[in-house]
mmCIF file of C-alpha atoms in Angstrom:
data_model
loop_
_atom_site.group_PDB
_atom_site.id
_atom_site.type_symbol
_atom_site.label_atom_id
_atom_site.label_comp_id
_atom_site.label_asym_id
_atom_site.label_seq_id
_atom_site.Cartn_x
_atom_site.Cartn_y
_atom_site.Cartn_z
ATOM 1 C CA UNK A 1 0.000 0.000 0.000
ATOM 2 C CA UNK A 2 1.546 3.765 -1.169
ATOM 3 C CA UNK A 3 1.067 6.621 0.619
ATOM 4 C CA UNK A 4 0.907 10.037 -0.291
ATOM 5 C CA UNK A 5 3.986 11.131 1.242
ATOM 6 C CA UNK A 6 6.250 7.933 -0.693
ATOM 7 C CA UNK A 7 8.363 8.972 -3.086
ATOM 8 C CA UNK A 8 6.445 8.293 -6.969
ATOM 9 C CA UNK A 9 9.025 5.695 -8.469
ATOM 10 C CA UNK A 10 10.449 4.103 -5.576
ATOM 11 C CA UNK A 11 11.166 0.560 -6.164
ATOM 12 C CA UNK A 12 10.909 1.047 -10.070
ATOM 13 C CA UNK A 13 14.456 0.279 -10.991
ATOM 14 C CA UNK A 14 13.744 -3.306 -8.935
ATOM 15 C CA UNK A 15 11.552 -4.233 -11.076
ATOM 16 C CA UNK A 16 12.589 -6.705 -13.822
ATOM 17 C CA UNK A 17 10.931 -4.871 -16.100
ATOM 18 C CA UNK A 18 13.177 -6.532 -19.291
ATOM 19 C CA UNK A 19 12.096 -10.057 -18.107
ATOM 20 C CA UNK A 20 8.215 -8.601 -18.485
ATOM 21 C CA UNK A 21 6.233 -8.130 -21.948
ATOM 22 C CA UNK A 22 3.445 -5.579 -22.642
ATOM 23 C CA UNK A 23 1.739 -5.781 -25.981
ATOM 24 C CA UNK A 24 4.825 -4.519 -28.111
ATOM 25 C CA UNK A 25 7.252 -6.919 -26.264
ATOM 26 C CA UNK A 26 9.458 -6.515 -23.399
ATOM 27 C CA UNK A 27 8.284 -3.840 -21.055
ATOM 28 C CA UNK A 28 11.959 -2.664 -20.190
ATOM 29 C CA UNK A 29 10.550 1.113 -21.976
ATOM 30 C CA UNK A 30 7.999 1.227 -18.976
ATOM 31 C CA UNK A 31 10.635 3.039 -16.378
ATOM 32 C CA UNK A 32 11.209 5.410 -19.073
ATOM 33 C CA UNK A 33 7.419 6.371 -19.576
ATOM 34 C CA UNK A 34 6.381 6.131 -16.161
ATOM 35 C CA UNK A 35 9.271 9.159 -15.306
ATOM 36 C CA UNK A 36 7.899 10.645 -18.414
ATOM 37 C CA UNK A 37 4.138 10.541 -17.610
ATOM 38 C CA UNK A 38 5.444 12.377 -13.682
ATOM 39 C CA UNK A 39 7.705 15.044 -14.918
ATOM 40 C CA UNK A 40 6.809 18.277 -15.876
ATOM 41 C CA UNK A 41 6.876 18.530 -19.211
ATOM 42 C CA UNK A 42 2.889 18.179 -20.894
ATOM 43 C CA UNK A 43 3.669 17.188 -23.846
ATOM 44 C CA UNK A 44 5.809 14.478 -22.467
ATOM 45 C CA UNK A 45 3.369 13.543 -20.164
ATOM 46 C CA UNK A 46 0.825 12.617 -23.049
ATOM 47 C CA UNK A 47 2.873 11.107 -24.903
ATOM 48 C CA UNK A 48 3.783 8.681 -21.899
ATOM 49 C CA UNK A 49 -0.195 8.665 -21.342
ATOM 50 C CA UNK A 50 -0.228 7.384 -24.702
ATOM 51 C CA UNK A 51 1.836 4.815 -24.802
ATOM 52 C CA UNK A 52 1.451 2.994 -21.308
ATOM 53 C CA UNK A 53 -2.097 2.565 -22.337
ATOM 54 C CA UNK A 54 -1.019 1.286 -25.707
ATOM 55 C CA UNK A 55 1.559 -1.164 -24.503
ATOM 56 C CA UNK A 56 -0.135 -2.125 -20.754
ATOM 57 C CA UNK A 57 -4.123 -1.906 -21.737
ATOM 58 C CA UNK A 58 -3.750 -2.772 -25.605
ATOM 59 C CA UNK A 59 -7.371 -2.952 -27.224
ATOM 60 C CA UNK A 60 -8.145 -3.843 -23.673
ATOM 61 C CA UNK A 61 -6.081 -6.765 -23.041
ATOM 62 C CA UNK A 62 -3.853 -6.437 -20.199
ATOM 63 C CA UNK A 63 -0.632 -7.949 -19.650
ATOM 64 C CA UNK A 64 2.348 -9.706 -17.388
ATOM 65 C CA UNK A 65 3.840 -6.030 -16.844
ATOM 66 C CA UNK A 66 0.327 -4.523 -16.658
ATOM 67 C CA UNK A 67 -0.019 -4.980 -13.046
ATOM 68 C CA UNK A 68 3.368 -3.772 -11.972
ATOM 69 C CA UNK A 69 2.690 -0.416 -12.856
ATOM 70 C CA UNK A 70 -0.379 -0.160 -11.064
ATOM 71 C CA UNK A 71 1.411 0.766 -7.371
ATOM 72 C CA UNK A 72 3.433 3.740 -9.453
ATOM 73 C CA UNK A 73 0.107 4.895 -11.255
ATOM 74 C CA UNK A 74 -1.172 5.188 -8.086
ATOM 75 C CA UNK A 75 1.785 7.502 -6.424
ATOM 76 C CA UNK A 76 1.281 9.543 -9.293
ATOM 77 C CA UNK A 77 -2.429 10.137 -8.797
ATOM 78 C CA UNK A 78 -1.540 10.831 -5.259
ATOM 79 C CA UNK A 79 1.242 13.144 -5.945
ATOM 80 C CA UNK A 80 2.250 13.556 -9.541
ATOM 81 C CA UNK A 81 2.356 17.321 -11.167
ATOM 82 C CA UNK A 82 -0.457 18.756 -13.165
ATOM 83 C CA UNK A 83 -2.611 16.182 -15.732
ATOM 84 C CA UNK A 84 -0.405 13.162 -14.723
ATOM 85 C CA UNK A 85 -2.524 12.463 -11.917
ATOM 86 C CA UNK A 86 -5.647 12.518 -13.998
ATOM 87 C CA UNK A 87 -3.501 10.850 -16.541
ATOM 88 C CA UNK A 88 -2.562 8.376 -13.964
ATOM 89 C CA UNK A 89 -6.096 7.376 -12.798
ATOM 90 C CA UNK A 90 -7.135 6.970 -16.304
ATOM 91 C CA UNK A 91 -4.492 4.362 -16.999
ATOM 92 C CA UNK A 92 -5.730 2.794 -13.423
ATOM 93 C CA UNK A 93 -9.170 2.224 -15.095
ATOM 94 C CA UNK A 94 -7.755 0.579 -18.396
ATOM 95 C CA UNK A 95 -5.806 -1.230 -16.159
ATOM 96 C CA UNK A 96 -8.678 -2.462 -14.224
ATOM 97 C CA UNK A 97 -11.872 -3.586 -16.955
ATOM 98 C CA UNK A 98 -11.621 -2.974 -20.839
ATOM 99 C CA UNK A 99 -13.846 -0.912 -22.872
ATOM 100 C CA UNK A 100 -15.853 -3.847 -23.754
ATOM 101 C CA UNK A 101 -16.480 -4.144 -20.076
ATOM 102 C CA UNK A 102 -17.281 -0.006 -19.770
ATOM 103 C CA UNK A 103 -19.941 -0.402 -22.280
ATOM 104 C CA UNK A 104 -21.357 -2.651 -20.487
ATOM 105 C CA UNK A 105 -21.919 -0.095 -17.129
ATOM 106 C CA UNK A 106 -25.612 -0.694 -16.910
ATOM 107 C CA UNK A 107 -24.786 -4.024 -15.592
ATOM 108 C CA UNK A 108 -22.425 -3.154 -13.218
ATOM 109 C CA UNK A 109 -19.432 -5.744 -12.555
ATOM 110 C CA UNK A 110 -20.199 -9.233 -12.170
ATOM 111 C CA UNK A 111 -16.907 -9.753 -10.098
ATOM 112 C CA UNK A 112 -17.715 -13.677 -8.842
ATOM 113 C CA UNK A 113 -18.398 -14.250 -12.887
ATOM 114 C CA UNK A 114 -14.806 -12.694 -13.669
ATOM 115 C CA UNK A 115 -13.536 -14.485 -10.592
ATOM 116 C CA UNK A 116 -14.393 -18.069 -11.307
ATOM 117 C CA UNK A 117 -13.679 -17.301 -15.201
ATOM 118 C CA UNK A 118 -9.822 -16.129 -14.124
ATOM 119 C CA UNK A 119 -10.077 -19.124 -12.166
ATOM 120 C CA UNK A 120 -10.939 -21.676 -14.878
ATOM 121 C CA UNK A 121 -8.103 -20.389 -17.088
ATOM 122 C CA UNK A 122 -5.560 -19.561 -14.537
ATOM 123 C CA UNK A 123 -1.730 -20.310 -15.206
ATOM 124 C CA UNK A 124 -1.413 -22.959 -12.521
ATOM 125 C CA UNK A 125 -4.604 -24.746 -13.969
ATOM 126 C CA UNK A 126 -3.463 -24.301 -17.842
ATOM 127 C CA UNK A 127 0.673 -25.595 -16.488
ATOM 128 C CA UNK A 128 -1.258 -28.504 -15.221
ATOM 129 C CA UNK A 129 -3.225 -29.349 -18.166
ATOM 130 C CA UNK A 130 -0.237 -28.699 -20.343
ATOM 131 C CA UNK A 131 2.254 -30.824 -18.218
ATOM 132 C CA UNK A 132 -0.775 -33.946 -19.035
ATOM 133 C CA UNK A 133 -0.509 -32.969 -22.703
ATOM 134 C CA UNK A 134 3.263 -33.504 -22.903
ATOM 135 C CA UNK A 135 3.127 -36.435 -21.138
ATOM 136 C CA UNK A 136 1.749 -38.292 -24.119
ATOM 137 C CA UNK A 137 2.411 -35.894 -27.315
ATOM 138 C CA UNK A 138 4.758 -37.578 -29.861
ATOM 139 C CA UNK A 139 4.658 -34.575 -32.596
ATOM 140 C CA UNK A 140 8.217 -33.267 -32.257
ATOM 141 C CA UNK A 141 6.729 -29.736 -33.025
ATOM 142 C CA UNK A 142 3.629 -29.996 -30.757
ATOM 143 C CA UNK A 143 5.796 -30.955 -28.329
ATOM 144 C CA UNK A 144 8.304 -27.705 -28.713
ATOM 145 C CA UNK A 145 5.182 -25.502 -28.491
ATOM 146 C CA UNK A 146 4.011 -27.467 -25.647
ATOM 147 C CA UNK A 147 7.138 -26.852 -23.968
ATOM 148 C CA UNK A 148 7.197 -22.969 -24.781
ATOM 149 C CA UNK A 149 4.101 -22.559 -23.420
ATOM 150 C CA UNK A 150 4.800 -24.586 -20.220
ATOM 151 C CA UNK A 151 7.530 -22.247 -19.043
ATOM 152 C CA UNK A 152 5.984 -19.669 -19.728
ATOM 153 C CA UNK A 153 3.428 -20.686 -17.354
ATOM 154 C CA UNK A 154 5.929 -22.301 -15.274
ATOM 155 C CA UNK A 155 6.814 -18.874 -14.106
ATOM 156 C CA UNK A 156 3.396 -17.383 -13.306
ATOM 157 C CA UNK A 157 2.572 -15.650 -16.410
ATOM 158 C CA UNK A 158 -0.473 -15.127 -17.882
ATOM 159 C CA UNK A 159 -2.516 -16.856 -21.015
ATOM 160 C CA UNK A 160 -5.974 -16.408 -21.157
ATOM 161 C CA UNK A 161 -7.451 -12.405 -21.339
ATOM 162 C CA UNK A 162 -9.421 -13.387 -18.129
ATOM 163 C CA UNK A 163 -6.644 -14.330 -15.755
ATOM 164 C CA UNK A 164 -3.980 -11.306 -16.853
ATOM 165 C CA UNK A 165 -6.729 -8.460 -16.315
ATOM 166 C CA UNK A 166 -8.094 -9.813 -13.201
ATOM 167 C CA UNK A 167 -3.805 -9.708 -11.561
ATOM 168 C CA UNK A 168 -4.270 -6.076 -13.030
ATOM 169 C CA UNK A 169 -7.917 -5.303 -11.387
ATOM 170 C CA UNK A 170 -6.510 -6.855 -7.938
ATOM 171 C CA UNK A 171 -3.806 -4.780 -8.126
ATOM 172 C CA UNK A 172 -5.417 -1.644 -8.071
ATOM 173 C CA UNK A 173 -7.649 -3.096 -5.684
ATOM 174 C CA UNK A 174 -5.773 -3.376 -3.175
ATOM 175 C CA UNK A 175 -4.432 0.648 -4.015
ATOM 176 C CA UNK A 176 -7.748 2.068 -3.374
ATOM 177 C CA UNK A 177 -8.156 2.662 0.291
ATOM 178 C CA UNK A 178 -5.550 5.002 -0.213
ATOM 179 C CA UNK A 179 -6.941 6.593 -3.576
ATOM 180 C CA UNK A 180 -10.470 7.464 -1.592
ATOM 181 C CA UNK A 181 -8.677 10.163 -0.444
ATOM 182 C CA UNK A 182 -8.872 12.152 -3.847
ATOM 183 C CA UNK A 183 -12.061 11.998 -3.580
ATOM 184 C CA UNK A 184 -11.695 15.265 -1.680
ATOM 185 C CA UNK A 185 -9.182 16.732 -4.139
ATOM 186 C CA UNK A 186 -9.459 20.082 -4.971
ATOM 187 C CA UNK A 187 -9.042 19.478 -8.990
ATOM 188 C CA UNK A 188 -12.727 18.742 -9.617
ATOM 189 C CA UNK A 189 -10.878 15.918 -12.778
ATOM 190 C CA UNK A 190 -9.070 14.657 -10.619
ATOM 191 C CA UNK A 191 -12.532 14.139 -8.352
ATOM 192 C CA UNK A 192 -14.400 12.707 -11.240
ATOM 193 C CA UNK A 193 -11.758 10.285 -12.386
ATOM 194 C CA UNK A 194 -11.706 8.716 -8.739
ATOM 195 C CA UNK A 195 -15.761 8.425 -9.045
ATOM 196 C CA UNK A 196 -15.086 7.106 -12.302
ATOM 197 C CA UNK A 197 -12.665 4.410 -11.318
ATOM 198 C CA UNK A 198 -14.741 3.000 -7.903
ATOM 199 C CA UNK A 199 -17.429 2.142 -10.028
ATOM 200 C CA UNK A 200 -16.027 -1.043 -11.056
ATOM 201 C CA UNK A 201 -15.267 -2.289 -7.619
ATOM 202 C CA UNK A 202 -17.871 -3.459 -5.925
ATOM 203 C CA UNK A 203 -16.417 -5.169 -3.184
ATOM 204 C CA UNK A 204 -14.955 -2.101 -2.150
ATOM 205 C CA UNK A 205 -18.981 -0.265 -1.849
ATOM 206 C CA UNK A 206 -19.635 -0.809 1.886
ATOM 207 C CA UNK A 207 -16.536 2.038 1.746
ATOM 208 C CA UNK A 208 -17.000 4.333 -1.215
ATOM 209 C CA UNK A 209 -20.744 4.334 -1.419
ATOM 210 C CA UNK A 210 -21.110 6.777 1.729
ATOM 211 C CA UNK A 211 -18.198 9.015 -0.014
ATOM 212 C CA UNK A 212 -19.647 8.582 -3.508
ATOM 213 C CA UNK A 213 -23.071 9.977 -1.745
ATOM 214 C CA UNK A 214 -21.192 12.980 -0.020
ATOM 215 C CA UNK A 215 -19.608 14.294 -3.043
ATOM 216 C CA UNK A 216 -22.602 14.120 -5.060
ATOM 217 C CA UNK A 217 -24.658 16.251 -2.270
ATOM 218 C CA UNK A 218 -21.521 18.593 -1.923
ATOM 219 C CA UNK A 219 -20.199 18.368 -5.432
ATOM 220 C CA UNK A 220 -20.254 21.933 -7.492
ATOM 221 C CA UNK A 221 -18.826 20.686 -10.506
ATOM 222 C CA UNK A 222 -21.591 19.261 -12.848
ATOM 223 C CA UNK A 223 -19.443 16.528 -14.396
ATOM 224 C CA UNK A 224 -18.140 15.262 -10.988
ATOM 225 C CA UNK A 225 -21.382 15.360 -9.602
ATOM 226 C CA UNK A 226 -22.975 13.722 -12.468
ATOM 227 C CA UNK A 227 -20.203 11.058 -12.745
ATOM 228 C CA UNK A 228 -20.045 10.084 -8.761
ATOM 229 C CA UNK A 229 -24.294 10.016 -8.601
ATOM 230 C CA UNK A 230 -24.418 7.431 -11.741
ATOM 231 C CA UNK A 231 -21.529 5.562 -9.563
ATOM 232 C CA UNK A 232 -23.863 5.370 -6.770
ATOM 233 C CA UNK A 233 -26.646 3.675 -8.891
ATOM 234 C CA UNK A 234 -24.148 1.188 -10.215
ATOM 235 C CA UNK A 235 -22.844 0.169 -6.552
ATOM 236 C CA UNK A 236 -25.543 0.715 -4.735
ATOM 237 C CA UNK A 237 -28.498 -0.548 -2.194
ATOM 238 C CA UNK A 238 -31.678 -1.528 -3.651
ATOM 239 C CA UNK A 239 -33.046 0.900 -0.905
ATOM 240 C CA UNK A 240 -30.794 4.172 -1.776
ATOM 241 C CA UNK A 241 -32.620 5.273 -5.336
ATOM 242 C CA UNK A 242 -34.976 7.941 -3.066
ATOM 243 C CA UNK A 243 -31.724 9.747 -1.837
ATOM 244 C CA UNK A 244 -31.114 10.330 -5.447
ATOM 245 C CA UNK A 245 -34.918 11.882 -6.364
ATOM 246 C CA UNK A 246 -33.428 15.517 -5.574
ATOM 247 C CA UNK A 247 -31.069 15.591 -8.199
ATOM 248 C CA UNK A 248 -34.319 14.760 -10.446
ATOM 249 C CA UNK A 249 -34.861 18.688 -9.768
ATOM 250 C CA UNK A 250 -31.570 20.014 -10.169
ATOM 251 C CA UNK A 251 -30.938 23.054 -12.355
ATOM 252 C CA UNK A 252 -28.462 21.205 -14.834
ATOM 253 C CA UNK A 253 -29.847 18.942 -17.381
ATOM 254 C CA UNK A 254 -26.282 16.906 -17.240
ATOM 255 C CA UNK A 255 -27.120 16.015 -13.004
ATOM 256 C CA UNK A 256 -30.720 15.420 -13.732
ATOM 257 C CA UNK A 257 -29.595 13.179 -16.230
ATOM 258 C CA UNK A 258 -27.171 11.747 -13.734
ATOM 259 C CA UNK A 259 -29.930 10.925 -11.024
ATOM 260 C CA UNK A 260 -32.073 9.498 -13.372
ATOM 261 C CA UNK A 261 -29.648 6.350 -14.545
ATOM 262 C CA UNK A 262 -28.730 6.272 -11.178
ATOM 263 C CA UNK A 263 -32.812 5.353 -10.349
ATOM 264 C CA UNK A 264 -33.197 3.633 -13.452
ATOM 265 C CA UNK A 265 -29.882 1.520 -12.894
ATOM 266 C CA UNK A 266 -31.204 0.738 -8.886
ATOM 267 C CA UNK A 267 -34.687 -0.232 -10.378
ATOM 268 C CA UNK A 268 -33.243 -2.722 -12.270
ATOM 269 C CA UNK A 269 -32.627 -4.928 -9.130
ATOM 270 C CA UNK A 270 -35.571 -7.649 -8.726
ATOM 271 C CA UNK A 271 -35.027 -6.464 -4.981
ATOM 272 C CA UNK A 272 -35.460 -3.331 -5.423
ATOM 273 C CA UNK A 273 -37.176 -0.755 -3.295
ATOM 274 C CA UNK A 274 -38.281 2.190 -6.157
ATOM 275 C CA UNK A 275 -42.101 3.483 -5.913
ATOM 276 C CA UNK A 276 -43.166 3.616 -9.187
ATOM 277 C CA UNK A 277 -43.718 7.544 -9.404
ATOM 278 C CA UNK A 278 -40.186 7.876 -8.885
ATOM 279 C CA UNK A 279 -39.298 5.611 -11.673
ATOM 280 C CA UNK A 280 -41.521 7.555 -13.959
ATOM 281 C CA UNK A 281 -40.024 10.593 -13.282
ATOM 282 C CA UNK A 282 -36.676 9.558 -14.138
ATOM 283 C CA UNK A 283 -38.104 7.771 -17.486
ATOM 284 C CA UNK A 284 -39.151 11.048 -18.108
ATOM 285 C CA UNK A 285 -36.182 12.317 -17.575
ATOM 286 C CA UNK A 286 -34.510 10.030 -19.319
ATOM 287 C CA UNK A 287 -36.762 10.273 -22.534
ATOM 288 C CA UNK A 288 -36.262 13.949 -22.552
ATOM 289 C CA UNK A 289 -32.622 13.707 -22.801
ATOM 290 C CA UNK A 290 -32.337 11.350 -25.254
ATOM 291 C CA UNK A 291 -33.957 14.141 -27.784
ATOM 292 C CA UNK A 292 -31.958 16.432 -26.633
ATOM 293 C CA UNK A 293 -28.399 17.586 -27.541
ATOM 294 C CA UNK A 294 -25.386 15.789 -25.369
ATOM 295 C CA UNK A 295 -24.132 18.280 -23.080
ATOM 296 C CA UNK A 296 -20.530 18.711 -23.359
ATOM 297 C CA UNK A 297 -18.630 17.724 -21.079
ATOM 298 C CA UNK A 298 -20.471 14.661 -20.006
ATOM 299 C CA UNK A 299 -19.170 12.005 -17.920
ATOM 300 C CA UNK A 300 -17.102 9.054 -19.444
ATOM 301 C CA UNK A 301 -19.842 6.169 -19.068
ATOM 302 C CA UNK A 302 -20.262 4.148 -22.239
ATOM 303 C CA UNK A 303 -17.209 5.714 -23.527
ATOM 304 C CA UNK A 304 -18.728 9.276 -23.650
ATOM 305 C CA UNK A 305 -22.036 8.280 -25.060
ATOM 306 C CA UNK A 306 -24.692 9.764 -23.388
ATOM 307 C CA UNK A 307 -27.740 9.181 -26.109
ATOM 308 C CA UNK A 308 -25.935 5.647 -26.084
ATOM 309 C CA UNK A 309 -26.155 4.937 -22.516
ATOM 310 C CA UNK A 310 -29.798 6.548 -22.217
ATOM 311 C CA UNK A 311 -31.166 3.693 -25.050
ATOM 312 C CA UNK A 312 -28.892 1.351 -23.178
ATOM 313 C CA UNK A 313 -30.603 2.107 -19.890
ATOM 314 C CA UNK A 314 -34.190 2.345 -20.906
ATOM 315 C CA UNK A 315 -34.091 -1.078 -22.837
ATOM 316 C CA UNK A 316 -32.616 -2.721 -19.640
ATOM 317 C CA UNK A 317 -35.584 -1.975 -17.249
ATOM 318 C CA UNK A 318 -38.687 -3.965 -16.339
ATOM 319 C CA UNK A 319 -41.183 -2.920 -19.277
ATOM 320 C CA UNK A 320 -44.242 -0.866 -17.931
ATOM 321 C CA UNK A 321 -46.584 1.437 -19.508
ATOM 322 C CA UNK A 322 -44.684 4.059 -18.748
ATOM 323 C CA UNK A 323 -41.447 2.940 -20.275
ATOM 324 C CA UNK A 324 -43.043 1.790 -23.005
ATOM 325 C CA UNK A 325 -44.235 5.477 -24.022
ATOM 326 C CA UNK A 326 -40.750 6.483 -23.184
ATOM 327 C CA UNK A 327 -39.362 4.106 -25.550
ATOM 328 C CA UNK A 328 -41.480 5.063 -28.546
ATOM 329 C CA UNK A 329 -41.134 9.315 -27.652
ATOM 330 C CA UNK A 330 -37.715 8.894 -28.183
ATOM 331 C CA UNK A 331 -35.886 6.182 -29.589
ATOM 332 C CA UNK A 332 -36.359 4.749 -33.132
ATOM 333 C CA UNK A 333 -36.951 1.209 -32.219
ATOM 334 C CA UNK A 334 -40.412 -0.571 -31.626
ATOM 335 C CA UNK A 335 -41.021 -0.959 -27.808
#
């Protein structure tokens, strides 16, 4: 665990980073980009940006050096200068799901699903099952690929897409308790990426929920606010969608917005606890945005989307009168 007073890159020279791959081969560039992406120049810092997420998060597949930058990314965000830390808590959410996976917000994270699908391809199960396979091969060159991929496993890496980005989402697990603190931060980005990134960890709710909940009451910035309430409908209670019903009434169309998936995404529960005038009200909502322009900024959900994530929200809940109306006001599908 970092704190914020540790120096960013201890430890990085330790790190074998030569005997590690990313997605362009071995990850001995990552010291390099990881000073880059914390020193002061901008344009330096983007370019590191750039390329970390291109070598560690490639088209969303992580890799065996993926989640050794994670405890670096996270001193940055902490204490980096200027748009590294935002930079920094980006590259902590590509690290942690894919954008397959952040399309797919309205469902939330099914972490036991990724757990037990890591689990069924892990390295230690896939060494085993290659060890039987050598055992009786007699092709000369099945048996050199067997043996390739045996010690590769042989030494903990990674083969199935499953297994390498759950080591990656642990990883900045277990960083988080510290990274609650920017929750607080006075750069209202910085604020929104933290929202941003506690979304996907719902084992980690019984902690952020109650902060996710204070910064949206106390949050001035429309995008932060917006981003940490939709948070709070992914992670939370089947009981918590009236605490949202305010926002329903809030002077920008970008938080009323926000609310509304936030009720529409708790409703969604067979659990839950919504009266159905509420639920209207944020169909309403809901149906009225999708007509309307996208503000700008909006939050990062469905990778900027926001008519996207509105049709993606609507079609997910329990069908009703009252969504069905919704459905054929504003989008051009039959209900």
């Amino acid at each position: 665990m970092i704190t914020a007073d540790d120096d960013l890159l201890a430890g990085l020279d330790e790190v074998n980073w030569a005997n590690l791959n990313h997605a362009y081969g071995t990850a001995d560039d990552v010291p390099g980009q990881l000073r880059a992406l914390c020193g002061e120049d901008e344009q330096a810092q983007q370019n590191a940006f750039t390329s970390l997420f291109n070598h560690l998060a490639h088209q969303g597949i992580r890799c065996q050096a993926s989640p050794y930058a994670v405890p670096f990314l996270a001193r940055i965000a902490l204490g980096g200068p200027g748009a590294a830390r935002e930079h920094a808590l980006q590259l902590l959410t590509g690290l942690a799901v894919n954008w397959d996976e952040e399309n797919e917000i309205i469902d939330g994270v099914d972490i036991a699903a990724w757990r037990a699908e890591a689990a069924e391809n892990s390295s230690d199960k896939l060494l085993s099952l290659c060890e039987e396979e050598l055992a009786t091969e007699q092709d000369e060159q099945r048996r050199r690929n067997l043996q390739d991929t045996r010690d590769w496993l042989s030494v903990g890496n990674p083969i199935d897409p499953r297994d390498a980005s759950m080591r990656s989402y642990d990883t900045v697990l277990a960083e988080l308790p510290t990274l609650l603190t920017l929750l607080g931060d006075e750069n209202p980005q910085v604020r929104t990426r933290t929202a941003y990134l506690l979304a996907w960890f719902p084992d980690l709710a019984d902690t952020s929920l109650p902060l996710l909940l204070d910064l949206a009451a106390h949050e001035h910035d429309a995008v932060a606010k917006a981003t940490s309430l939709v948070a709070v409908g992914i992670l939370g209670t089947t009981t918590l969608a009236g605490t949202l019903a305010a926002d329903l009434d809030a002077e920008d169309s970008l938080v009323r917005w926000a609310a509304a998936i936030a009720i529409a995404q708790t409703a969604r529960s067979a659990d839950a606890e919504v009266d159905a005038p509420l639920l209207d009200r944020a169909i309403a909502e809901l149906a009225a945005a999708a007509v309307a322009p996208a503000p700008v900024p909006a939050t990062d959900y469905n990778q900027g989307d926001f008519h996207g994530h509105i049709a993606n929200t609507l079609l997910a809940l329990p069908t009703s009168p009252t969504l069905r109306a919704a459905i054929a006001a504003c989008l051009p599908i039959d209900p």
